XYZ file of C-alpha atoms in Angstrom:
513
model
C -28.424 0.283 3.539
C -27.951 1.716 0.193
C -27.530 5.347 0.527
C -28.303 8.104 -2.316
C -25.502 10.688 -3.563
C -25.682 14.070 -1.805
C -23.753 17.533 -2.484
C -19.763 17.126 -3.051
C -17.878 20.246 -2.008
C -14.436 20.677 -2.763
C -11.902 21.151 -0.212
C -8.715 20.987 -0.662
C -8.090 20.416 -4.433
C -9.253 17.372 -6.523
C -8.173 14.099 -6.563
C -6.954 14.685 -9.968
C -4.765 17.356 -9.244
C -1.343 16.659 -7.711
C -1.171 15.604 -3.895
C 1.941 17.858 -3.116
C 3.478 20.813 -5.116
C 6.804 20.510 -6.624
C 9.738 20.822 -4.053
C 12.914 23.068 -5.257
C 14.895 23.273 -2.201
C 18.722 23.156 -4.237
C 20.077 26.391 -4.726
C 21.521 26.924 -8.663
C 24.669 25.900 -7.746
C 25.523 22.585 -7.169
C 25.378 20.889 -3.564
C 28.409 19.128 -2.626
C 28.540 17.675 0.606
C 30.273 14.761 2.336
C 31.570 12.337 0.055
C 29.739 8.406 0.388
C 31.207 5.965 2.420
C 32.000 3.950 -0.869
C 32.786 5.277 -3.811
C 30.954 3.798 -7.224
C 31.216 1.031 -8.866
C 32.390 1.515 -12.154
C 29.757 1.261 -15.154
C 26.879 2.283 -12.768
C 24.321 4.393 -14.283
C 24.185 7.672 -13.181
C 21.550 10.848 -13.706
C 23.660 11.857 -16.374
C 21.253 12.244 -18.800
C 22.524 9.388 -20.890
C 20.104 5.713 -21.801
C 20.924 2.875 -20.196
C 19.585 -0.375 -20.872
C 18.155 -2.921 -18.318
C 20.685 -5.921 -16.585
C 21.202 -8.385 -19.895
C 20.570 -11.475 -18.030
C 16.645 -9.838 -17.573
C 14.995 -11.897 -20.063
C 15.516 -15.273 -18.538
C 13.804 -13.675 -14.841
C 10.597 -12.315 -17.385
C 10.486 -15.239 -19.393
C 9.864 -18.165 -17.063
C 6.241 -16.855 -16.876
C 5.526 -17.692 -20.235
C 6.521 -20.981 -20.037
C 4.577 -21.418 -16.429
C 1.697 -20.111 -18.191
C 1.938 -23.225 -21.262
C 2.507 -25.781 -18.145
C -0.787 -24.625 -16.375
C -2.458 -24.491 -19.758
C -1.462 -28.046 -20.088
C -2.174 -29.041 -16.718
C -5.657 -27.938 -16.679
C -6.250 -29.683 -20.138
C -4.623 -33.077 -19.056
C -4.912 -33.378 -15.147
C -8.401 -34.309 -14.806
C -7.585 -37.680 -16.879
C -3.917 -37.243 -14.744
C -5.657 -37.849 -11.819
C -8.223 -39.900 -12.983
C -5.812 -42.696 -14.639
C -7.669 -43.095 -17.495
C -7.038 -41.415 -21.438
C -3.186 -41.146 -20.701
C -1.170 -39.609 -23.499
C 0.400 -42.044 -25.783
C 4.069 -41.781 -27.149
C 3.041 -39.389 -29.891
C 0.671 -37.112 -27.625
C 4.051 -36.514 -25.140
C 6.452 -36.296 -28.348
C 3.648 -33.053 -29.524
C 2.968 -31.722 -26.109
C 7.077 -31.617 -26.136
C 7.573 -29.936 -29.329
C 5.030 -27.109 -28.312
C 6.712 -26.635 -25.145
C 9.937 -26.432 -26.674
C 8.472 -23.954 -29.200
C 7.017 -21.670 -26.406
C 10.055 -21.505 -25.210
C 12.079 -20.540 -27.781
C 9.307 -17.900 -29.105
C 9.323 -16.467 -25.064
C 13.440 -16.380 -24.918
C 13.040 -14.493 -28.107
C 10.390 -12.269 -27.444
C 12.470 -11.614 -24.010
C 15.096 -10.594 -25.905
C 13.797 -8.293 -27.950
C 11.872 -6.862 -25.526
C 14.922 -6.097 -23.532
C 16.673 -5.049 -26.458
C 13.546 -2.621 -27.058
C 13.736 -0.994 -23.321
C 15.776 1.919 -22.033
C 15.947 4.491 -19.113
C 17.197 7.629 -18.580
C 17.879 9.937 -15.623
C 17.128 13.695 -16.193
C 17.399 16.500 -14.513
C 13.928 16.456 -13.426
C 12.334 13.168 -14.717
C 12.982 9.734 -15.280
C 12.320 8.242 -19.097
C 11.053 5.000 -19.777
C 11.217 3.393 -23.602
C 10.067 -0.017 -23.913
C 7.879 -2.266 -26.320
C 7.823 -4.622 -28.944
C 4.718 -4.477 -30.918
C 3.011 -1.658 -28.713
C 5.556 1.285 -27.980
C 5.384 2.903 -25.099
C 7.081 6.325 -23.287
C 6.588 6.859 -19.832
C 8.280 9.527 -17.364
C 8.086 9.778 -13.851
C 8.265 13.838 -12.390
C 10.773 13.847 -9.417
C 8.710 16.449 -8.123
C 5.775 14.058 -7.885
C 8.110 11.065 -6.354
C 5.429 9.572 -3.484
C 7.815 6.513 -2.679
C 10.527 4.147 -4.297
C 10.703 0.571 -4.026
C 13.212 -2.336 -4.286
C 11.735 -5.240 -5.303
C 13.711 -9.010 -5.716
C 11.481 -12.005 -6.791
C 13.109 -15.199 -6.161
C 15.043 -15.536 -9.091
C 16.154 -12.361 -9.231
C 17.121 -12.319 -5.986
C 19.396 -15.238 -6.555
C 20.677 -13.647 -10.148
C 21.631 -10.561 -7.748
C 19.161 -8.470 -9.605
C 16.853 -5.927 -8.306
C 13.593 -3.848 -9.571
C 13.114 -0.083 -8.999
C 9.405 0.608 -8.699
C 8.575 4.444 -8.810
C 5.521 5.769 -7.482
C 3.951 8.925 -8.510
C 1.060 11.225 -8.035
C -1.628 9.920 -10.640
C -3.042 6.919 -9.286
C -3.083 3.258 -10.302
C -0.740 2.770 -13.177
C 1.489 5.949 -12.768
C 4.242 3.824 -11.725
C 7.234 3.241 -13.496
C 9.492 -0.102 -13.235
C 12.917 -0.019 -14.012
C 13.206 -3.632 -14.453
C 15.876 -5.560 -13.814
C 19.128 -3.638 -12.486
C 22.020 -5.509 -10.312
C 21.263 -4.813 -7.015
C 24.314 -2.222 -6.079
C 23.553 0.117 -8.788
C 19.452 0.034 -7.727
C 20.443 1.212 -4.503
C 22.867 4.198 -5.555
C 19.946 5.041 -8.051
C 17.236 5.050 -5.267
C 19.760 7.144 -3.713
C 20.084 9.428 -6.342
C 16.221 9.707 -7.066
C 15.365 10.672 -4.011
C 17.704 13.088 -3.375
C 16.347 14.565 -6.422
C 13.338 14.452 -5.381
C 13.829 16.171 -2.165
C 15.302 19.144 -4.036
C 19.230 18.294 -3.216
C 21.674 18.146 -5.940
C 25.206 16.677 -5.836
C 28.473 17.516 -8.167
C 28.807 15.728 -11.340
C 30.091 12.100 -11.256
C 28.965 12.060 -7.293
C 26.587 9.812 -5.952
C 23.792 10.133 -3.258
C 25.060 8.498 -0.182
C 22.239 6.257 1.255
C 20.883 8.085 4.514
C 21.654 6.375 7.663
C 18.219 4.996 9.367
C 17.202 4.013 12.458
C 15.372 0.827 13.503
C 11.918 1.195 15.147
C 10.102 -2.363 15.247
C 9.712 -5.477 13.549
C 7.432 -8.391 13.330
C 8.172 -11.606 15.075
C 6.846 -14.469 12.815
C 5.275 -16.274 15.133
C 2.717 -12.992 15.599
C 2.062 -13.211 12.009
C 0.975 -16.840 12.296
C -1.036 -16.077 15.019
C -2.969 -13.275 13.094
C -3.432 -15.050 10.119
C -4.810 -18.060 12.753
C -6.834 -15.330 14.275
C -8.654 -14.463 11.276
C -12.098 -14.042 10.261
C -11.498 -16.125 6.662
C -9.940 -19.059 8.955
C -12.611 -19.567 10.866
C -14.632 -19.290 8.266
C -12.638 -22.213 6.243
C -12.610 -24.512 9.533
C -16.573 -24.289 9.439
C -16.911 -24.867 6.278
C -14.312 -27.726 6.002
C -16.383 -29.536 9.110
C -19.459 -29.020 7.541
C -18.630 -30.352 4.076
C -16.690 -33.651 5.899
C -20.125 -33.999 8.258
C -22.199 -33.876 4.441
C -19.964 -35.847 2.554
C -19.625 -38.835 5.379
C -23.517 -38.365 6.481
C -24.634 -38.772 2.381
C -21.446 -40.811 1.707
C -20.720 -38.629 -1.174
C -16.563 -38.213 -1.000
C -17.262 -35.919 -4.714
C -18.409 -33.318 -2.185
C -14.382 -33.448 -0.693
C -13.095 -32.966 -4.518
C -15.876 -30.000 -5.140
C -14.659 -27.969 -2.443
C -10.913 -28.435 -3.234
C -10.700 -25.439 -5.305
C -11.741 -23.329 -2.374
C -9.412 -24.615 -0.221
C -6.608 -24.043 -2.486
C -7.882 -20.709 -3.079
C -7.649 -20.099 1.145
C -4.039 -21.613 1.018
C -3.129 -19.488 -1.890
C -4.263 -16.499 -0.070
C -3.303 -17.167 3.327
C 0.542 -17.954 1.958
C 0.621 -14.763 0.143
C -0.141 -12.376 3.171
C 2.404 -15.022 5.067
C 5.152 -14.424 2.537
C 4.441 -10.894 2.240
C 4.438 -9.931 6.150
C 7.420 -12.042 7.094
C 10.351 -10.347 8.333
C 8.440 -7.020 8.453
C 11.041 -4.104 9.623
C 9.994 -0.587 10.318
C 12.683 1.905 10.436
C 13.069 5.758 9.708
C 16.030 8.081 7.973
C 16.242 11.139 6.282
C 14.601 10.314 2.907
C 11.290 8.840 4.843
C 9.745 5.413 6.445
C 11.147 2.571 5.732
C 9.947 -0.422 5.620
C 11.237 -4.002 4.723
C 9.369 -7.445 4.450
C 8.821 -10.888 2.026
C 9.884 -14.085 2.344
C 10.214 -15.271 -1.105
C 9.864 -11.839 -2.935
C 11.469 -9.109 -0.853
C 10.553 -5.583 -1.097
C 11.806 -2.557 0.325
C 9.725 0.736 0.462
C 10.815 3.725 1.305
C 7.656 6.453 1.771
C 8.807 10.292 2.345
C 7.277 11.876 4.432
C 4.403 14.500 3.705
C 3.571 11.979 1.156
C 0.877 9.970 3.251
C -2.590 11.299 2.883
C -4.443 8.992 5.130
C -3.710 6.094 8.189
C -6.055 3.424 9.359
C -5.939 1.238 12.072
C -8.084 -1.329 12.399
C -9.018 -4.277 14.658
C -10.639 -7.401 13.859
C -12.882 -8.921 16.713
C -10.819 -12.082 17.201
C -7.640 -9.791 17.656
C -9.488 -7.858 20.718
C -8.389 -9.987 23.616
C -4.349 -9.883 22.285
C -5.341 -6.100 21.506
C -3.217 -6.503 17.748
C -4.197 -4.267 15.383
C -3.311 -3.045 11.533
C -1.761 -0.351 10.180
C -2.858 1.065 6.569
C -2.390 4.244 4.481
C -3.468 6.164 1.179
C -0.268 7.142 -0.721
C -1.115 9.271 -4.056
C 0.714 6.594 -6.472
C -0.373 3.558 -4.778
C -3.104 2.117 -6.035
C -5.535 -0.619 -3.768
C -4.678 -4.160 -2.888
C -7.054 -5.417 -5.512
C -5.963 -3.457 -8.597
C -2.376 -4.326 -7.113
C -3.151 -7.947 -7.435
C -3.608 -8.133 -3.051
C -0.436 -6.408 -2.588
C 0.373 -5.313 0.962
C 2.186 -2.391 -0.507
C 0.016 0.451 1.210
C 0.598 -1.579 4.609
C 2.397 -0.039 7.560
C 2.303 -2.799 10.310
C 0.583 -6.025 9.476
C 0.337 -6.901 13.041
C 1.595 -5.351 16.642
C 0.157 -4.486 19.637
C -1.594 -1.324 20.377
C 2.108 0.441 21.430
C 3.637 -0.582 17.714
C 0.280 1.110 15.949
C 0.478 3.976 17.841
C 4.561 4.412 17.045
C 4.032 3.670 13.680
C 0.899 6.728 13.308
C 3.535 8.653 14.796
C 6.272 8.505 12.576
C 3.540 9.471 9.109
C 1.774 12.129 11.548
C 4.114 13.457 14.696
C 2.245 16.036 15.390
C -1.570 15.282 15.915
C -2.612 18.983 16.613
C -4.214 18.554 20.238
C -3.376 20.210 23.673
C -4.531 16.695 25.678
C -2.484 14.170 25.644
C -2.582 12.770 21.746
C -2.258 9.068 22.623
C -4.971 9.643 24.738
C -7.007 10.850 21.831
C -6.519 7.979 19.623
C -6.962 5.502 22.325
C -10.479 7.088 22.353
C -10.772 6.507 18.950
C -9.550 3.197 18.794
C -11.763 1.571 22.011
C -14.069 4.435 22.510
C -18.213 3.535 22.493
C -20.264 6.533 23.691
C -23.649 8.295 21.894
C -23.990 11.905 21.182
C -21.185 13.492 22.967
C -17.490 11.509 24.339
C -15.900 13.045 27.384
C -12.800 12.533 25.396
C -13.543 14.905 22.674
C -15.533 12.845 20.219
C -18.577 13.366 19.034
C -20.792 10.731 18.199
C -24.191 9.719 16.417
C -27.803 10.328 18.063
C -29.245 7.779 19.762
C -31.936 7.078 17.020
C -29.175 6.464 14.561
C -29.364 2.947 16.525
C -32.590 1.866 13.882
C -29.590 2.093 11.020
C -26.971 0.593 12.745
C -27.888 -1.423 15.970
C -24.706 -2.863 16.441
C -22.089 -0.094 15.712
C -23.968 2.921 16.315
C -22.341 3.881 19.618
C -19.000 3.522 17.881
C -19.702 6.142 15.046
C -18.272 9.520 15.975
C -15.404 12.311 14.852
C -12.979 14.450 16.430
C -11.181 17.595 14.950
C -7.614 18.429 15.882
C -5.909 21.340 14.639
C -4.123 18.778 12.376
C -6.223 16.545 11.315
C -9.713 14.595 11.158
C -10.530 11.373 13.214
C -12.924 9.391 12.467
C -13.983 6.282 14.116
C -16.680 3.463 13.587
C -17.510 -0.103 13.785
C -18.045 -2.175 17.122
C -17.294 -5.886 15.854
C -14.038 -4.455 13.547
C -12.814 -1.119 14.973
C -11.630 1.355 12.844
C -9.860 4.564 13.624
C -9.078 6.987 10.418
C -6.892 9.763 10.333
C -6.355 12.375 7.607
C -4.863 15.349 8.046
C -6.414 18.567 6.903
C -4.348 19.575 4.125
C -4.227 15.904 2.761
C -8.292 16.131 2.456
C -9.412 15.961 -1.294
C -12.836 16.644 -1.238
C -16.001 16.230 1.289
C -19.564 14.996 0.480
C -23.081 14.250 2.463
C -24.851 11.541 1.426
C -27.972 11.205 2.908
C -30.609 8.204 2.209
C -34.277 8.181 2.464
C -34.166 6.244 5.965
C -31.298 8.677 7.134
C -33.899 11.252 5.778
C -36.564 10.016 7.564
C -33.860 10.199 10.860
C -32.650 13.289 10.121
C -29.239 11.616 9.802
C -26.662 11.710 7.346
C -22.824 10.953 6.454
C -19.862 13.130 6.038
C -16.934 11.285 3.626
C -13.736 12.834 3.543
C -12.336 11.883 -0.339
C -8.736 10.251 -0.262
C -6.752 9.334 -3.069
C -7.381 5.628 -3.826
C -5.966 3.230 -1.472
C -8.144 1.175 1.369
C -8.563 3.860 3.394
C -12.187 5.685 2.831
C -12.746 8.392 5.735
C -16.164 8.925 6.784
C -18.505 9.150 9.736
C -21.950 7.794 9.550
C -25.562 8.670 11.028
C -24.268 12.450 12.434
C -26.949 14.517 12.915
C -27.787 16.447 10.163
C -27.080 19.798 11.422
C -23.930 18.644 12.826
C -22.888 16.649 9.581
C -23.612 20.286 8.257
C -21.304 21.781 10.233
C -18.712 19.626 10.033
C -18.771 19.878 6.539
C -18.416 23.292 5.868
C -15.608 23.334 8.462
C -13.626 20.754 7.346
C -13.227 22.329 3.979
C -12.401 25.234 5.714
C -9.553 23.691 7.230
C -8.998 21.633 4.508
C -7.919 24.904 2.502
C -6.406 26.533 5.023
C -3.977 24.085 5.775
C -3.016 23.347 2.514
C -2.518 27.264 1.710
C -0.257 27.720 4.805
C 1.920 23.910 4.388
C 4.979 25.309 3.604
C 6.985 22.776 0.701
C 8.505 19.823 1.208
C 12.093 19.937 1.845
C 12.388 16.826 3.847
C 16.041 16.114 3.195
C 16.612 19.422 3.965
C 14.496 19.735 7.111
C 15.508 16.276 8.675
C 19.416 17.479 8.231
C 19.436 20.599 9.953
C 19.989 20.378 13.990
């Protein structure tokens, strides 16, 4: 059901305002310490406060896509009669259709060109500077202070060019990032270095670089578990139904145009299905001094590396057809990160795509080692992950009424919350399980939202405001004096925790014995 807006009370700061304060951990002078294990190569950009321009051989890996883009336009103008074998072009058509293509392509090398002629970076002391544009100018600058991750990204082609992309992430939402776009793939990695070392506060002597923190390996993803989920999922069962019933209609009616109408679709599935494939394979998990790391693609690789403090909300979740393997998922809300869907389905806010109930657990602990209860705190979330009970769980949990069952006959036993001293739990759903954790100084805002059935109940629903990523807190049909409650002493903790978290030093912290 549709429910109507209630009260919003603010809890811990708005959405709008920055997710984490600014961290100055370096004292004035400069920190020296160990030199890196190699030394620089020579011409590699440094934070010196100087512009450097982008890898010169980065036109021809951004201008392929305009020529892809005149093929498909082509394709979808021609291939019907293609396919068909009738209306083929004549000698003249293919001599045109040539010309134009060999026109878009010398308009897209040039426009490449300038383009990359057009763009420069520089390193600061506290920011980084992006110039670029042809037509349409644009500035952007990324905060240090506001770093929420860095990424290393290598499409194919750049990844055999030896080139690399350096995606920066800060606090602001969808868009906020900045791409530095395309570097050689030594020099990205010193930068990274260098960034977040910045970012965490620690400065090094002029003309040194940040030596890349050691890490250590936690888990990774076999491939033939990733098969198996994407086998295991809801949208492939779906396609197999649909694909029997349309080959039952089409042979029954002895209509084969029914096949060719449902063809889109089933590209669409193989599109999608490919793209969480290539995206999960090879999936590493790993940890260091600058934050989680995490590694995956088959195609285009990526490397992420999250500091931590910087999470403001886990999931983990468990379709029905993954309950007798007992997988389950692993997402989070970063500030920066925007959703899958304004990412274009990106699996960037992903921790574990897959793993058994051992790997999610690991993999909560390393973004929240410390869940703030005096039972035993794997205990706690394997009540939130498989618990069922009404009203009250032995375990801790409290959970809907009994006559929130008219709202939610399926799921309403599942619906319940637990407060630790370091964060909120939520848990819901019976047929896909879903266990949400946010801890208290991460916590945005808080609203009720009660409908006129819930009304009618005396129900309502407590949401716990994230910043945007697929994660959405909330417990549904509490009682209303206990949704109440909860609300008023969530923001409570909400502010208190933020007012006492002291500021992020992470390099700092994780280096000291």
């Amino acid at each position: 059901m549709t429910a109507t807006g209630g009260p919003e009370v603010p809890a811990a700061g708005s959405a709008d305002a920055p997710a984490d304060e600014a961290m100055d951990v370096s004292p004035d002078a400069p920190h020296t310490p160990a030199a890196p294990d190699a030394p620089a190569a020579p011409g590699a950009p440094e934070a010196d406060g100087q512009w450097h321009r982008m890898h010169p051989v980065t036109p021809v890996v951004k201008g392929w896509k305009i020529i892809a883009v005149l093929l498909a336009i082509y394709v979808q103008q021609t291939g019907d009669n293609l396919f068909a074998g009738r209306d083929l072009p004549g000698g003249t058509e293919l001599l045109v259709s040539a010309g134009i293509l060999v026109a878009g392509v010398v308009v897209a090398a040039v426009y490449s060109a300038l383009a990359w002629r057009m763009t420069r970076y520089q390193v600061g002391p506290d920011a980084v500077h992006l110039h670029s544009g042809v037509l349409n100018r644009t500035q952007r600058q990324a905060q240090l202070d506001r770093l929420q991750a860095v990424d290393v990204v290598q499409p194919l082609l750049a990844r055999l060019l030896g080139l690399t992309e350096l995606k920066l992430e800060v606090a602001g939402g969808a868009g906020s990032d900045v791409k530095l776009a395309y570097l050689p793939e030594a020099e990205a990695q010193r930068l990274r270095n260098t960034l977040l070392a910045r970012a965490a506060g620690v400065r090094y002597a002029e003309g040194e670089d940040a030596p890349e923190a050691p890490e250590t390996s936690v888990l990774e993803v076999p491939v033939d578990r990733l098969v198996g989920s994407l086998l295991l999922s809801g949208t492939t069962v779906a396609l197999v139904v649909a694909v029997v019933v349309v080959v039952v209609v089409g042979v029954v009616l002895d209509t084969p145009g029914v096949l060719l109408g449902f063809a889109p679709a089933l590209l669409g599935f193989v599109g999608a299905t490919w793209s969480r494939f290539n995206r999960g394979f090879s999936f590493r998990v790993a940890t260091s001094a600058d934050g989680v790391r995490l590694r995956h693609g088959l195609l285009e690789s990526r490397a992420q590396t999250v500091p931590p403090g910087r999470v403001q909300a886990v999931r983990l979740s468990q379709p029905l057809l993954w309950r007798p393997v007992d997988w389950w998922r692993v997402e989070v809300n970063v500030a920066g990160y925007a959703t899958g869907a304004e990412q274009g389905g990106s699996d960037q806010n992903v921790l574990l795509p897959v793993g058994p109930r051992r790997d999610a657990i690991t993999v909560l602990s390393l973004v929240l080692p410390d869940l703030g209860t005096p039972d035993d705190p794997w205990e706690v979330v394997a009540a939130g992950l498989e618990g069922a009970t009404g009203d009250e769980d032995p375990r801790g949990f409290v959970g809907a009424p009994r006559r929130s069952r008219w709202l939610d006959l399926v799921g309403w036993r599942r619906n319940g919350f637990r407060v630790t001293d370091r964060a909120l739990l939520c848990r819901r759903g019976r047929l896909w399980r879903q266990l949400d954790v946010v801890p208290h100084e991460r916590t945005q805002s808080l609203a009720i939202r009660q409908g006129p059935l819930q009304r009618r109940l005396d129900v309502a629903a407590v949401l716990a405001h994230s910043t945007p990523g697929p994660v959405s807190p909330g417990v549904h049909h509490l009682d209303a004096g206990v949704a109440g409650r909860l609300l008023d002493e969530q923001a409570e903790r909400a502010r208190s925790a933020r007012a006492a978290a002291p500021p992020e030093r992470w390099m700092q912290q994780r280096s000291e014995p």
